[in-house]
mmCIF file of C-alpha atoms in Angstrom:
data_model
loop_
_atom_site.group_PDB
_atom_site.id
_atom_site.type_symbol
_atom_site.label_atom_id
_atom_site.label_comp_id
_atom_site.label_asym_id
_atom_site.label_seq_id
_atom_site.Cartn_x
_atom_site.Cartn_y
_atom_site.Cartn_z
ATOM 1 C CA MET A 1 22.882 44.947 -73.137
ATOM 2 C CA ALA A 2 23.219 42.285 -70.082
ATOM 3 C CA PRO A 3 21.176 38.973 -70.008
ATOM 4 C CA LYS A 4 17.865 38.803 -68.566
ATOM 5 C CA GLU A 5 17.577 36.007 -65.553
ATOM 6 C CA THR A 6 15.123 33.813 -66.068
ATOM 7 C CA LYS A 7 13.401 31.872 -63.436
ATOM 8 C CA ALA A 8 13.215 28.555 -62.543
ATOM 9 C CA ALA A 9 10.528 26.144 -63.248
ATOM 10 C CA ALA A 10 8.422 25.749 -60.031
ATOM 11 C CA PRO A 11 8.630 21.576 -59.136
ATOM 12 C CA ALA A 12 5.622 19.375 -60.183
ATOM 13 C CA LYS A 13 3.228 18.921 -57.134
ATOM 14 C CA ALA A 14 3.442 15.495 -55.772
ATOM 15 C CA VAL A 15 0.024 13.415 -56.803
ATOM 16 C CA LYS A 16 -1.538 12.242 -53.014
ATOM 17 C CA LYS A 17 -2.340 8.201 -53.372
ATOM 18 C CA VAL A 18 -5.830 7.848 -52.320
ATOM 19 C CA ARG A 19 -6.190 5.187 -49.587
ATOM 20 C CA LYS A 20 -9.237 2.484 -50.020
ATOM 21 C CA ALA A 21 -10.605 1.745 -46.909
ATOM 22 C CA PRO A 22 -10.449 -1.984 -45.937
ATOM 23 C CA LYS A 23 -13.208 -4.151 -46.377
ATOM 24 C CA LYS A 24 -14.938 -4.939 -43.210
ATOM 25 C CA GLU A 25 -14.662 -8.855 -42.340
ATOM 26 C CA GLN A 26 -17.152 -9.911 -39.868
ATOM 27 C CA LYS A 27 -15.633 -11.805 -36.841
ATOM 28 C CA VAL A 28 -17.387 -14.886 -35.822
ATOM 29 C CA SER A 29 -16.487 -15.457 -32.382
ATOM 30 C CA LYS A 30 -16.140 -19.121 -31.156
ATOM 31 C CA TYR A 31 -17.707 -18.271 -27.853
ATOM 32 C CA PRO A 32 -21.051 -18.241 -27.036
ATOM 33 C CA ALA A 33 -22.883 -14.504 -27.361
ATOM 34 C CA SER A 34 -24.033 -14.448 -23.839
ATOM 35 C CA LEU A 35 -20.278 -14.545 -22.707
ATOM 36 C CA LEU A 36 -18.839 -11.214 -21.754
ATOM 37 C CA THR A 37 -15.275 -12.333 -19.826
ATOM 38 C CA ALA A 38 -13.905 -15.221 -18.647
ATOM 39 C CA GLY A 39 -16.032 -17.128 -16.419
ATOM 40 C CA LEU A 40 -18.810 -13.778 -16.156
ATOM 41 C CA TYR A 41 -22.268 -14.827 -18.340
ATOM 42 C CA ARG A 42 -24.827 -12.038 -20.040
ATOM 43 C CA ALA A 43 -27.120 -13.648 -18.360
ATOM 44 C CA VAL A 44 -27.966 -14.770 -14.562
ATOM 45 C CA ARG A 45 -27.302 -18.067 -13.383
ATOM 46 C CA SER A 46 -31.136 -18.623 -12.670
ATOM 47 C CA ARG A 47 -31.562 -17.960 -16.198
ATOM 48 C CA MET A 48 -29.202 -20.007 -17.624
ATOM 49 C CA VAL A 49 -29.924 -22.946 -15.708
ATOM 50 C CA LYS A 50 -33.515 -22.539 -16.921
ATOM 51 C CA THR A 51 -32.380 -22.579 -20.168
ATOM 52 C CA ARG A 52 -30.365 -25.940 -20.022
ATOM 53 C CA LEU A 53 -32.061 -29.599 -20.362
ATOM 54 C CA PRO A 54 -34.092 -30.767 -17.338
ATOM 55 C CA LEU A 55 -33.448 -34.005 -15.759
ATOM 56 C CA SER A 56 -36.601 -35.746 -16.472
ATOM 57 C CA ALA A 57 -34.956 -35.875 -20.340
ATOM 58 C CA LYS A 58 -32.084 -36.876 -19.545
ATOM 59 C CA THR A 59 -31.723 -40.627 -19.189
ATOM 60 C CA VAL A 60 -31.032 -41.663 -15.916
ATOM 61 C CA ASP A 61 -30.905 -45.291 -14.365
ATOM 62 C CA PRO A 62 -33.763 -45.458 -11.888
ATOM 63 C CA ALA A 63 -31.867 -48.025 -9.750
ATOM 64 C CA LYS A 64 -29.151 -45.378 -8.927
ATOM 65 C CA VAL A 65 -32.034 -42.690 -7.701
ATOM 66 C CA LYS A 66 -32.011 -41.807 -4.525
ATOM 67 C CA PRO A 67 -35.076 -41.991 -2.580
ATOM 68 C CA LYS A 68 -35.873 -38.522 -1.016
ATOM 69 C CA LYS A 69 -36.007 -38.530 2.304
ATOM 70 C CA PRO A 70 -39.390 -36.440 4.194
ATOM 71 C CA VAL A 71 -38.248 -33.409 5.727
ATOM 72 C CA THR A 72 -41.380 -33.480 7.711
ATOM 73 C CA ILE A 73 -44.139 -35.558 9.299
ATOM 74 C CA VAL A 74 -47.772 -35.153 10.327
ATOM 75 C CA LYS A 75 -48.153 -35.558 13.647
ATOM 76 C CA LYS A 76 -51.975 -36.429 15.676
ATOM 77 C CA ILE A 77 -52.306 -33.793 18.445
ATOM 78 C CA GLY A 78 -55.548 -34.548 20.617
ATOM 79 C CA GLY A 79 -58.087 -31.699 21.970
ATOM 80 C CA ALA A 80 -61.043 -30.284 20.186
ATOM 81 C CA LYS A 81 -59.648 -27.414 19.159
ATOM 82 C CA ASN A 82 -55.813 -27.854 17.775
ATOM 83 C CA GLY A 83 -56.850 -29.529 14.502
ATOM 84 C CA GLY A 84 -56.352 -32.952 14.815
ATOM 85 C CA GLU A 85 -52.760 -32.968 13.548
ATOM 86 C CA ARG A 86 -49.988 -30.709 13.153
ATOM 87 C CA THR A 87 -46.833 -31.402 10.495
ATOM 88 C CA VAL A 88 -43.711 -30.531 12.183
ATOM 89 C CA LEU A 89 -40.090 -30.541 10.984
ATOM 90 C CA LEU A 90 -37.969 -34.183 11.814
ATOM 91 C CA ARG A 91 -34.925 -32.324 12.308
ATOM 92 C CA LYS A 92 -35.344 -29.524 14.634
ATOM 93 C CA ASN A 93 -33.450 -26.074 13.588
ATOM 94 C CA LYS A 94 -31.162 -24.767 16.279
ATOM 95 C CA ALA A 95 -32.715 -21.972 18.676
ATOM 96 C CA ASP A 96 -29.561 -20.283 19.393
ATOM 97 C CA LEU A 97 -27.281 -19.332 16.139
ATOM 98 C CA PRO A 98 -23.975 -17.468 17.281
ATOM 99 C CA THR A 99 -23.474 -13.984 15.782
ATOM 100 C CA LYS A 100 -19.938 -15.122 13.972
ATOM 101 C CA ARG A 101 -19.763 -18.097 11.550
ATOM 102 C CA PHE A 102 -15.890 -18.433 12.649
ATOM 103 C CA ALA A 103 -15.044 -17.774 15.782
ATOM 104 C CA HIS A 104 -11.632 -18.815 16.836
ATOM 105 C CA LYS A 105 -9.828 -18.606 19.710
ATOM 106 C CA ARG A 106 -6.210 -16.973 18.946
ATOM 107 C CA PRO A 107 -3.300 -18.914 20.566
ATOM 108 C CA ALA A 108 -1.643 -17.144 23.255
ATOM 109 C CA LYS A 109 1.713 -17.216 21.014
ATOM 110 C CA ARG A 110 0.313 -13.520 19.449
ATOM 111 C CA CYS A 111 0.686 -11.898 23.204
ATOM 112 C CA PHE A 112 3.526 -9.428 23.403
ATOM 113 C CA ARG A 113 5.362 -11.697 25.816
ATOM 114 C CA ASN A 114 5.467 -13.960 23.721
ATOM 115 C CA HIS A 115 7.221 -12.115 20.822
ATOM 116 C CA LYS A 116 10.465 -12.443 19.293
ATOM 117 C CA ARG A 117 13.056 -10.073 20.291
ATOM 118 C CA ASN A 118 15.772 -9.091 17.709
ATOM 119 C CA ILE A 119 18.915 -7.801 19.866
ATOM 120 C CA ARG A 120 21.722 -5.971 17.907
ATOM 121 C CA LYS A 121 24.610 -8.219 16.765
ATOM 122 C CA SER A 122 27.410 -5.478 18.807
ATOM 123 C CA LEU A 123 25.236 -6.248 22.100
ATOM 124 C CA LYS A 124 27.519 -9.161 23.212
ATOM 125 C CA PRO A 125 27.946 -10.481 26.889
ATOM 126 C CA GLY A 126 30.984 -8.722 28.237
ATOM 127 C CA LYS A 127 30.786 -5.738 25.826
ATOM 128 C CA VAL A 128 31.549 -2.447 27.570
ATOM 129 C CA LEU A 129 28.209 0.274 27.135
ATOM 130 C CA ILE A 130 27.585 3.631 27.678
ATOM 131 C CA LEU A 131 24.451 4.495 28.798
ATOM 132 C CA LEU A 132 22.483 7.599 27.417
ATOM 133 C CA ALA A 133 19.285 7.608 29.924
ATOM 134 C CA GLY A 134 18.424 7.098 33.110
ATOM 135 C CA ARG A 135 19.968 7.957 36.840
ATOM 136 C CA HIS A 136 23.470 6.393 35.597
ATOM 137 C CA LYS A 137 23.310 7.779 31.850
ATOM 138 C CA GLY A 138 26.945 8.842 31.183
ATOM 139 C CA LYS A 139 28.602 5.781 32.665
ATOM 140 C CA ARG A 140 30.165 2.653 30.973
ATOM 141 C CA VAL A 141 28.750 -0.861 32.480
ATOM 142 C CA VAL A 142 29.320 -4.248 31.238
ATOM 143 C CA LEU A 143 26.768 -5.800 29.969
ATOM 144 C CA LEU A 144 25.638 -9.345 31.790
ATOM 145 C CA LYS A 145 23.467 -10.990 29.761
ATOM 146 C CA THR A 146 20.005 -9.859 27.849
ATOM 147 C CA LEU A 147 16.675 -11.290 29.247
ATOM 148 C CA LYS A 148 13.486 -12.680 27.968
ATOM 149 C CA THR A 149 11.513 -9.172 27.105
ATOM 150 C CA GLY A 150 14.743 -7.881 25.192
ATOM 151 C CA LEU A 151 16.097 -5.447 28.132
ATOM 152 C CA LEU A 152 19.626 -6.065 29.035
ATOM 153 C CA LEU A 153 21.311 -6.735 32.104
ATOM 154 C CA VAL A 154 24.013 -4.720 32.909
ATOM 155 C CA THR A 155 26.406 -3.504 36.077
ATOM 156 C CA GLY A 156 29.080 -1.077 36.904
ATOM 157 C CA PRO A 157 30.451 -3.122 38.643
ATOM 158 C CA PHE A 158 29.207 -1.855 41.597
ATOM 159 C CA GLN A 159 32.672 -0.803 43.166
ATOM 160 C CA LEU A 160 33.891 1.128 40.341
ATOM 161 C CA ASN A 161 31.043 3.261 39.476
ATOM 162 C CA SER A 162 28.502 2.702 41.678
ATOM 163 C CA CYS A 163 25.953 1.169 39.288
ATOM 164 C CA PRO A 164 24.301 -1.778 40.262
ATOM 165 C CA MET A 165 22.484 -4.385 38.192
ATOM 166 C CA ARG A 166 19.964 -3.221 36.174
ATOM 167 C CA ARG A 167 17.509 -3.605 33.155
ATOM 168 C CA ILE A 168 18.210 -1.012 30.336
ATOM 169 C CA ALA A 169 16.549 -1.096 26.526
ATOM 170 C CA GLN A 170 19.120 -1.345 23.583
ATOM 171 C CA ASN A 171 17.727 2.121 22.166
ATOM 172 C CA TYR A 172 19.479 3.952 24.945
ATOM 173 C CA VAL A 173 23.134 2.332 24.828
ATOM 174 C CA ILE A 174 25.997 2.814 23.030
ATOM 175 C CA ALA A 175 28.451 -0.340 22.845
ATOM 176 C CA THR A 176 32.454 -0.036 22.539
ATOM 177 C CA THR A 177 34.805 -2.137 21.241
ATOM 178 C CA THR A 178 36.123 -3.040 24.517
ATOM 179 C CA ARG A 179 34.923 -6.242 25.701
ATOM 180 C CA VAL A 180 35.883 -8.510 28.474
ATOM 181 C CA ASN A 181 35.894 -12.394 28.766
ATOM 182 C CA LEU A 182 32.693 -13.454 30.850
ATOM 183 C CA ARG A 183 32.748 -17.184 30.093
ATOM 184 C CA GLY A 184 33.387 -18.130 33.737
ATOM 185 C CA VAL A 185 31.319 -15.669 35.003
ATOM 186 C CA LYS A 186 27.882 -17.574 35.834
ATOM 187 C CA VAL A 187 24.794 -15.140 36.444
ATOM 188 C CA PRO A 188 22.249 -16.537 38.737
ATOM 189 C CA GLU A 189 18.906 -18.264 37.284
ATOM 190 C CA HIS A 190 16.735 -16.194 39.434
ATOM 191 C CA ILE A 191 18.200 -12.876 38.004
ATOM 192 C CA ASP A 192 15.417 -12.028 35.455
ATOM 193 C CA ASP A 193 12.928 -9.876 34.836
ATOM 194 C CA ARG A 194 10.755 -10.821 37.848
ATOM 195 C CA TYR A 195 13.579 -9.796 40.174
ATOM 196 C CA PHE A 196 13.300 -6.509 39.285
ATOM 197 C CA ARG A 197 9.560 -5.795 40.465
ATOM 198 C CA ARG A 198 8.815 -3.231 43.038
ATOM 199 C CA VAL A 199 5.919 -4.217 45.182
ATOM 200 C CA HIS A 200 4.326 -1.154 46.674
ATOM 201 C CA PRO A 201 3.105 -1.350 49.583
ATOM 202 C CA LYS A 202 -1.293 -1.740 50.185
ATOM 203 C CA LYS A 203 -3.035 1.390 50.519
ATOM 204 C CA ASP A 204 -6.130 1.083 53.367
ATOM 205 C CA SER A 205 -9.010 2.517 52.099
ATOM 206 C CA ARG A 206 -10.650 2.083 55.006
ATOM 207 C CA THR A 207 -8.770 4.377 57.597
ATOM 208 C CA GLU A 208 -9.400 8.097 57.846
ATOM 209 C CA ARG A 209 -5.804 9.902 56.132
ATOM 210 C CA ASP A 210 -4.803 13.183 55.251
ATOM 211 C CA ILE A 211 -5.774 13.925 51.431
ATOM 212 C CA PHE A 212 -3.090 16.955 51.692
ATOM 213 C CA ALA A 213 -0.210 14.524 52.972
ATOM 214 C CA ARG A 214 2.224 13.118 49.988
ATOM 215 C CA LYS A 215 3.487 9.855 51.381
ATOM 216 C CA GLU A 216 6.350 8.851 48.471
ATOM 217 C CA PHE A 217 7.150 4.808 48.532
ATOM 218 C CA LYS A 218 10.927 5.182 49.264
ATOM 219 C CA TYR A 219 12.640 1.878 47.393
ATOM 220 C CA VAL A 220 14.914 0.353 49.454
ATOM 221 C CA PRO A 221 17.310 -3.309 48.206
ATOM 222 C CA THR A 222 16.505 -6.408 50.291
ATOM 223 C CA GLU A 223 19.385 -8.670 51.472
ATOM 224 C CA GLN A 224 19.056 -11.088 48.258
ATOM 225 C CA ARG A 225 19.582 -7.950 46.301
ATOM 226 C CA LYS A 226 23.114 -7.213 47.944
ATOM 227 C CA ALA A 227 23.906 -10.306 48.204
ATOM 228 C CA ASP A 228 23.544 -10.924 44.467
ATOM 229 C CA GLN A 229 25.240 -8.085 43.588
ATOM 230 C CA LYS A 230 28.291 -8.615 45.601
ATOM 231 C CA THR A 231 28.012 -12.491 44.024
ATOM 232 C CA VAL A 232 27.914 -10.986 40.324
ATOM 233 C CA ASP A 233 30.556 -8.145 41.174
ATOM 234 C CA THR A 234 33.287 -10.481 42.490
ATOM 235 C CA ALA A 235 33.239 -13.003 39.316
ATOM 236 C CA VAL A 236 33.333 -9.603 36.886
ATOM 237 C CA MET A 237 36.133 -8.129 38.742
ATOM 238 C CA ALA A 238 38.185 -11.343 38.760
ATOM 239 C CA ALA A 239 37.236 -11.300 34.650
ATOM 240 C CA ILE A 240 38.882 -7.698 34.573
ATOM 241 C CA LYS A 241 41.995 -8.023 35.974
ATOM 242 C CA ALA A 242 42.725 -11.240 33.986
ATOM 243 C CA HIS A 243 42.584 -9.215 30.918
ATOM 244 C CA PRO A 244 45.593 -7.853 29.744
ATOM 245 C CA GLU A 245 44.888 -4.114 30.158
ATOM 246 C CA GLY A 246 43.153 -4.972 33.443
ATOM 247 C CA LYS A 247 44.285 -2.030 35.173
ATOM 248 C CA LEU A 248 42.930 0.285 32.186
ATOM 249 C CA ILE A 249 39.608 -0.977 31.640
ATOM 250 C CA GLN A 250 39.377 -0.380 35.747
ATOM 251 C CA ARG A 251 39.918 3.075 34.910
ATOM 252 C CA TYR A 252 37.575 3.727 31.392
ATOM 253 C CA LEU A 253 35.104 2.327 33.723
ATOM 254 C CA LYS A 254 35.232 4.676 36.390
ATOM 255 C CA SER A 255 35.283 7.459 34.101
ATOM 256 C CA MET A 256 31.989 9.275 32.529
ATOM 257 C CA PHE A 257 31.151 9.789 28.837
ATOM 258 C CA SER A 258 30.722 13.307 27.925
ATOM 259 C CA LEU A 259 30.568 15.598 24.737
ATOM 260 C CA ARG A 260 32.644 17.991 24.431
ATOM 261 C CA THR A 261 32.822 21.055 21.306
ATOM 262 C CA ASN A 262 33.672 19.934 18.234
ATOM 263 C CA MET A 263 32.847 16.196 19.225
ATOM 264 C CA PHE A 264 30.518 14.495 16.607
ATOM 265 C CA PRO A 265 28.995 11.495 17.776
ATOM 266 C CA HIS A 266 28.561 9.766 14.702
ATOM 267 C CA ARG A 267 31.959 10.906 13.566
ATOM 268 C CA MET A 268 33.475 9.009 16.888
ATOM 269 C CA LYS A 269 34.652 5.718 17.371
ATOM 270 C CA PHE A 270 33.709 4.078 20.568
#
C-alpha cells in the first residue's frame, strides 16, 4: 500500500503585544497664560495696564517729579450775558489740517527724460548699422554717437546712399562687424535732440478758412542743417577713405540690405 501523506502542522500565531498608553505629564510653561505668541497677549493692552502696579504705589522721588503745565486758563469776559468767565486753551489747535500727513515732494530725477539709458554693447561710434524701419529702411549707415534720450545719431553719408543725419531707436537697428575709425571726427556740440525738433507754423483761428481744405506741413531743411550735413559727411568720408578697405566699405554702404529665399536673419552673421 502507498504511504499516506501527512499534512504539515500550521505555524503558531504570534501573540500581539499590547502597548501601554504613555503617562500624560502636565507641562509647565515658563510663559504667563496671557501670552499667546511673541509680543501678542490674550488680554488687550488697556486691561494689562490696569493689572500693573499703580504709579502711586511705586517709590518716586518727589524732587524729580516735574510739575504739570496747565492746558487751559480761565479768562474773564465782560458783558452781562456772557457768563463772566470762559475756559480757553493755552495752545490753540490748528484750524487747517493737511489731508495727507507726509506729503513729500518728488525730486525731478524721477522724470522719464532723466532716466538712465542702456545701450547695447555692440553699438559703438563708427559701427556700420542696418536700418530696419523708417523712410530709409534697408540702408547701411554709420553710427556717429548716442544722444541723451537714448536715440542713435547716424548718417549715410548722404553722398553715398542719400541718408542724412537722423535719429533712430536701437530696437530698429542691426549692428554689423564693420567699423570705421571716427577718432578724428568731431560732431558739433549743438547737434542734439533739440536740433531735430520741427517747428510747425501756428494756425490763426480768427481768420476764416475752408474747413475742407487740407494744408499739409511740408518740411524743408534749413541752411544750417545743410551746412552741418556737409561738415559731418566730409569728416566721415575722410575716415572711410583712410580705412584699408575704404573702396569696399563705400560699395557696402551704397548697397541695400534685403532678404531672399532661404535667408534666415537669426542664422546670418552681419
